[in-house]
mmCIF file of C-alpha atoms in Angstrom:
data_model
loop_
_atom_site.group_PDB
_atom_site.id
_atom_site.type_symbol
_atom_site.label_atom_id
_atom_site.label_comp_id
_atom_site.label_asym_id
_atom_site.label_seq_id
_atom_site.Cartn_x
_atom_site.Cartn_y
_atom_site.Cartn_z
ATOM 1 C CA MET D 283 20.115 -8.591 -5.996
ATOM 2 C CA THR D 284 16.918 -7.492 -7.912
ATOM 3 C CA LYS D 285 15.181 -10.905 -7.522
ATOM 4 C CA SER D 286 15.685 -10.644 -3.734
ATOM 5 C CA LEU D 287 14.899 -6.868 -3.144
ATOM 6 C CA HIS D 288 11.470 -7.087 -5.254
ATOM 7 C CA PRO D 289 9.567 -9.500 -3.033
ATOM 8 C CA ILE D 290 11.217 -8.023 0.076
ATOM 9 C CA ALA D 291 10.361 -4.561 -1.001
ATOM 10 C CA GLY D 292 6.838 -5.543 -2.164
ATOM 11 C CA LEU D 293 6.141 -7.301 1.354
ATOM 12 C CA LEU D 294 7.188 -4.351 3.107
ATOM 13 C CA ALA D 295 5.039 -1.875 1.173
ATOM 14 C CA LEU D 296 2.116 -4.305 1.616
ATOM 15 C CA ALA D 297 2.669 -4.587 5.272
ATOM 16 C CA THR D 298 3.055 -1.148 5.862
ATOM 17 C CA ILE D 299 -0.280 -0.285 4.049
ATOM 18 C CA ALA D 300 -2.017 -3.011 5.858
ATOM 19 C CA SER D 301 -0.658 -1.456 9.377
ATOM 20 C CA PHE D 302 -1.863 1.949 8.125
ATOM 21 C CA TRP D 303 -5.376 0.790 7.271
ATOM 22 C CA SER D 304 -5.868 -1.710 10.219
ATOM 23 C CA ALA D 305 -4.509 0.845 12.914
ATOM 24 C CA THR D 306 -6.980 3.316 11.380
ATOM 25 C CA VAL D 307 -10.002 1.118 11.663
ATOM 26 C CA ILE D 308 -9.085 0.011 15.258
ATOM 27 C CA ALA D 309 -8.590 3.742 16.481
ATOM 28 C CA GLU D 310 -11.633 4.767 14.734
ATOM 29 C CA LEU D 311 -13.722 1.840 16.332
ATOM 30 C CA PHE D 312 -12.072 1.784 19.769
ATOM 31 C CA GLY D 313 -9.674 4.576 20.221
ATOM 32 C CA SER D 314 -10.079 8.225 21.831
ATOM 33 C CA SER D 315 -9.503 11.231 19.736
ATOM 34 C CA ALA D 316 -6.058 11.435 21.046
ATOM 35 C CA THR D 317 -5.395 7.830 19.573
ATOM 36 C CA ILE D 318 -6.923 8.619 16.169
ATOM 37 C CA ALA D 319 -4.676 11.678 16.060
ATOM 38 C CA THR D 320 -1.723 9.512 17.191
ATOM 39 C CA VAL D 321 -2.503 6.990 14.150
ATOM 40 C CA LYS D 322 -2.948 9.828 11.674
ATOM 41 C CA THR D 323 0.388 11.440 12.666
ATOM 42 C CA ALA D 324 2.177 8.008 12.661
ATOM 43 C CA VAL D 325 0.787 7.252 9.297
ATOM 44 C CA LEU D 326 2.539 10.433 8.087
ATOM 45 C CA TRP D 327 5.908 9.207 9.469
ATOM 46 C CA GLY D 328 5.275 5.645 8.056
ATOM 47 C CA PHE D 329 5.655 7.341 4.589
ATOM 48 C CA LEU D 330 9.368 7.424 5.270
ATOM 49 C CA ILE D 331 8.989 3.390 5.059
ATOM 50 C CA LEU D 332 6.382 3.223 2.547
ATOM 51 C CA ILE D 333 7.515 5.556 -0.238
ATOM 52 C CA PRO D 334 10.964 4.018 -0.658
ATOM 53 C CA ALA D 335 9.700 0.490 -0.447
ATOM 54 C CA LEU D 336 7.050 1.298 -3.258
ATOM 55 C CA ALA D 337 9.647 2.872 -5.243
ATOM 56 C CA ALA D 338 12.005 -0.139 -4.898
ATOM 57 C CA THR D 339 9.244 -2.456 -5.673
ATOM 58 C CA GLY D 340 8.452 -0.667 -8.833
ATOM 59 C CA ALA D 341 11.911 -0.173 -10.148
ATOM 60 C CA SER D 342 12.789 -3.650 -9.281
ATOM 61 C CA GLY D 343 9.691 -5.096 -10.996
ATOM 62 C CA PHE D 344 10.323 -3.064 -13.983
ATOM 63 C CA ALA D 345 13.901 -4.287 -14.035
ATOM 64 C CA LEU D 346 12.900 -7.959 -13.613
ATOM 65 C CA ALA D 347 10.096 -7.575 -16.470
ATOM 66 C CA ARG D 348 12.959 -6.396 -18.853
ATOM 67 C CA GLY D 349 10.314 -4.733 -21.080
ATOM 68 C CA ALA D 350 7.834 -7.675 -20.977
ATOM 69 C CA THR D 351 4.288 -6.386 -21.547
ATOM 70 C CA GLY D 352 2.245 -9.582 -22.121
ATOM 71 C CA GLY D 353 0.936 -12.301 -19.724
ATOM 72 C CA VAL D 354 1.068 -12.200 -15.893
ATOM 73 C CA ILE D 355 3.600 -9.331 -16.157
ATOM 74 C CA GLY D 356 1.506 -7.203 -18.270
ATOM 75 C CA VAL D 357 -1.395 -7.737 -15.934
ATOM 76 C CA LYS D 358 0.906 -6.603 -12.926
ATOM 77 C CA ARG D 359 2.079 -3.807 -14.929
ATOM 78 C CA ARG D 360 -1.386 -2.530 -15.746
ATOM 79 C CA ARG D 361 -2.356 -2.612 -12.050
ATOM 80 C CA MET D 362 0.600 -0.378 -11.122
ATOM 81 C CA PRO D 363 -0.665 2.937 -12.657
ATOM 82 C CA ILE D 364 -3.786 2.529 -10.721
ATOM 83 C CA ILE D 365 -1.973 1.765 -7.559
ATOM 84 C CA ALA D 366 0.282 4.696 -8.007
ATOM 85 C CA ALA D 367 -2.404 7.028 -8.855
ATOM 86 C CA ASN D 368 -4.700 5.929 -5.856
ATOM 87 C CA GLY D 369 -1.653 6.567 -3.628
ATOM 88 C CA LEU D 370 -0.533 9.924 -5.058
ATOM 89 C CA LEU D 371 -3.949 11.452 -5.542
ATOM 90 C CA VAL D 372 -6.348 10.052 -3.014
ATOM 91 C CA LEU D 373 -4.230 8.557 -0.162
ATOM 92 C CA VAL D 374 -1.482 10.968 0.482
ATOM 93 C CA PRO D 375 -3.360 13.961 0.412
ATOM 94 C CA SER D 376 -6.004 12.411 2.681
ATOM 95 C CA ALA D 377 -3.516 11.207 4.881
ATOM 96 C CA ILE D 378 -2.119 14.980 5.226
ATOM 97 C CA PHE D 379 -5.722 16.207 5.540
ATOM 98 C CA LEU D 380 -6.662 13.747 8.077
ATOM 99 C CA ALA D 381 -3.424 14.223 10.270
ATOM 100 C CA MET D 382 -4.042 18.203 10.006
ATOM 101 C CA ARG D 383 -7.578 17.726 11.241
ATOM 102 C CA ALA D 384 -6.861 15.151 13.939
ATOM 103 C CA ARG D 385 -4.155 17.196 15.372
ATOM 104 C CA ALA D 386 -6.603 20.253 15.589
ATOM 105 C CA GLY D 387 -9.244 18.015 17.204
ATOM 106 C CA ASP D 388 -11.574 18.596 14.368
ATOM 107 C CA PHE D 389 -13.256 15.226 13.760
ATOM 108 C CA GLY D 390 -16.493 16.512 11.993
ATOM 109 C CA PRO D 391 -18.044 15.587 8.983
ATOM 110 C CA GLY D 392 -15.138 16.438 6.548
ATOM 111 C CA PHE D 393 -13.003 14.324 8.469
ATOM 112 C CA ALA D 394 -15.376 11.437 8.493
ATOM 113 C CA LEU D 395 -16.060 11.760 4.655
ATOM 114 C CA VAL D 396 -12.190 11.967 3.945
ATOM 115 C CA GLN D 397 -11.681 8.917 6.322
ATOM 116 C CA ALA D 398 -14.226 6.880 4.461
ATOM 117 C CA ILE D 399 -12.627 7.754 1.282
ATOM 118 C CA GLU D 400 -9.275 7.084 2.474
ATOM 119 C CA LEU D 401 -10.207 3.607 3.978
ATOM 120 C CA ILE D 402 -11.926 2.661 0.572
ATOM 121 C CA ALA D 403 -8.912 3.543 -1.430
ATOM 122 C CA GLY D 404 -6.569 1.782 1.001
ATOM 123 C CA ALA D 405 -8.561 -1.293 0.703
ATOM 124 C CA LEU D 406 -8.373 -1.058 -3.164
ATOM 125 C CA ASN D 407 -4.505 -0.763 -2.937
ATOM 126 C CA LEU D 408 -4.148 -3.630 -0.569
ATOM 127 C CA TRP D 409 -6.318 -5.764 -3.046
ATOM 128 C CA LEU D 410 -4.374 -4.650 -5.903
ATOM 129 C CA LEU D 411 -1.017 -5.302 -4.281
ATOM 130 C CA GLY D 412 -2.367 -8.665 -2.962
ATOM 131 C CA LEU D 413 -3.175 -9.480 -6.483
ATOM 132 C CA ASN D 414 0.383 -8.563 -7.573
ATOM 133 C CA LEU D 415 1.939 -10.717 -4.906
ATOM 134 C CA ARG D 416 -0.440 -13.408 -5.749
ATOM 135 C CA ASP D 417 0.653 -13.289 -9.423
ATOM 136 C CA GLY D 418 4.299 -13.082 -8.660
ATOM 137 C CA ARG D 419 4.214 -15.870 -6.418
ATOM 138 C CA ARG D 420 2.451 -17.819 -9.244
ATOM 139 C CA MET D 421 5.442 -16.683 -11.772
ATOM 140 C CA THR D 422 8.007 -17.954 -9.342
ATOM 141 C CA ALA D 423 6.556 -21.218 -8.020
ATOM 142 C CA ALA D 424 8.353 -23.553 -10.521
ATOM 143 C CA ARG D 425 11.799 -21.822 -9.284
ATOM 144 C CA ARG D 426 10.885 -21.953 -5.793
ATOM 145 C CA ALA D 427 9.937 -25.720 -6.075
ATOM 146 C CA ALA D 428 13.045 -26.501 -7.966
ATOM 147 C CA GLY D 429 15.111 -24.733 -5.115
ATOM 148 C CA HIS D 430 13.556 -27.228 -2.629
ATOM 149 C CA ARG D 431 14.395 -30.411 -4.377
#
């Protein structure tokens, strides 16, 4: 079960973050203030999907690693505190701030600054999670190939 849960939860988390990021960029470039406010509110509701997906990914990853700290597993494990800290200390507070400001119709310099920070931090997490996905696929390539024979 853990071997199935980990990639599914990881892909769900990655897809959710990618949808937050892309919806934000599209709304900022082409949307109205109302569209931006809708996207910022939807991101908060999306946490109901994202947080359990990230928790399931982390828990199943630690279970699959069985205490290993070297090699590719070690690299993946070292990325996770950065991803988690970025999410908890930058992305979640930014999302709350932006949703509150957007609902109030306040799109001033503070909104723009936090939005830029959120997009950069989100891109960083997408990149790091993408690296973990790539490394996980490399680790399981032989098992997948054996299953196709």
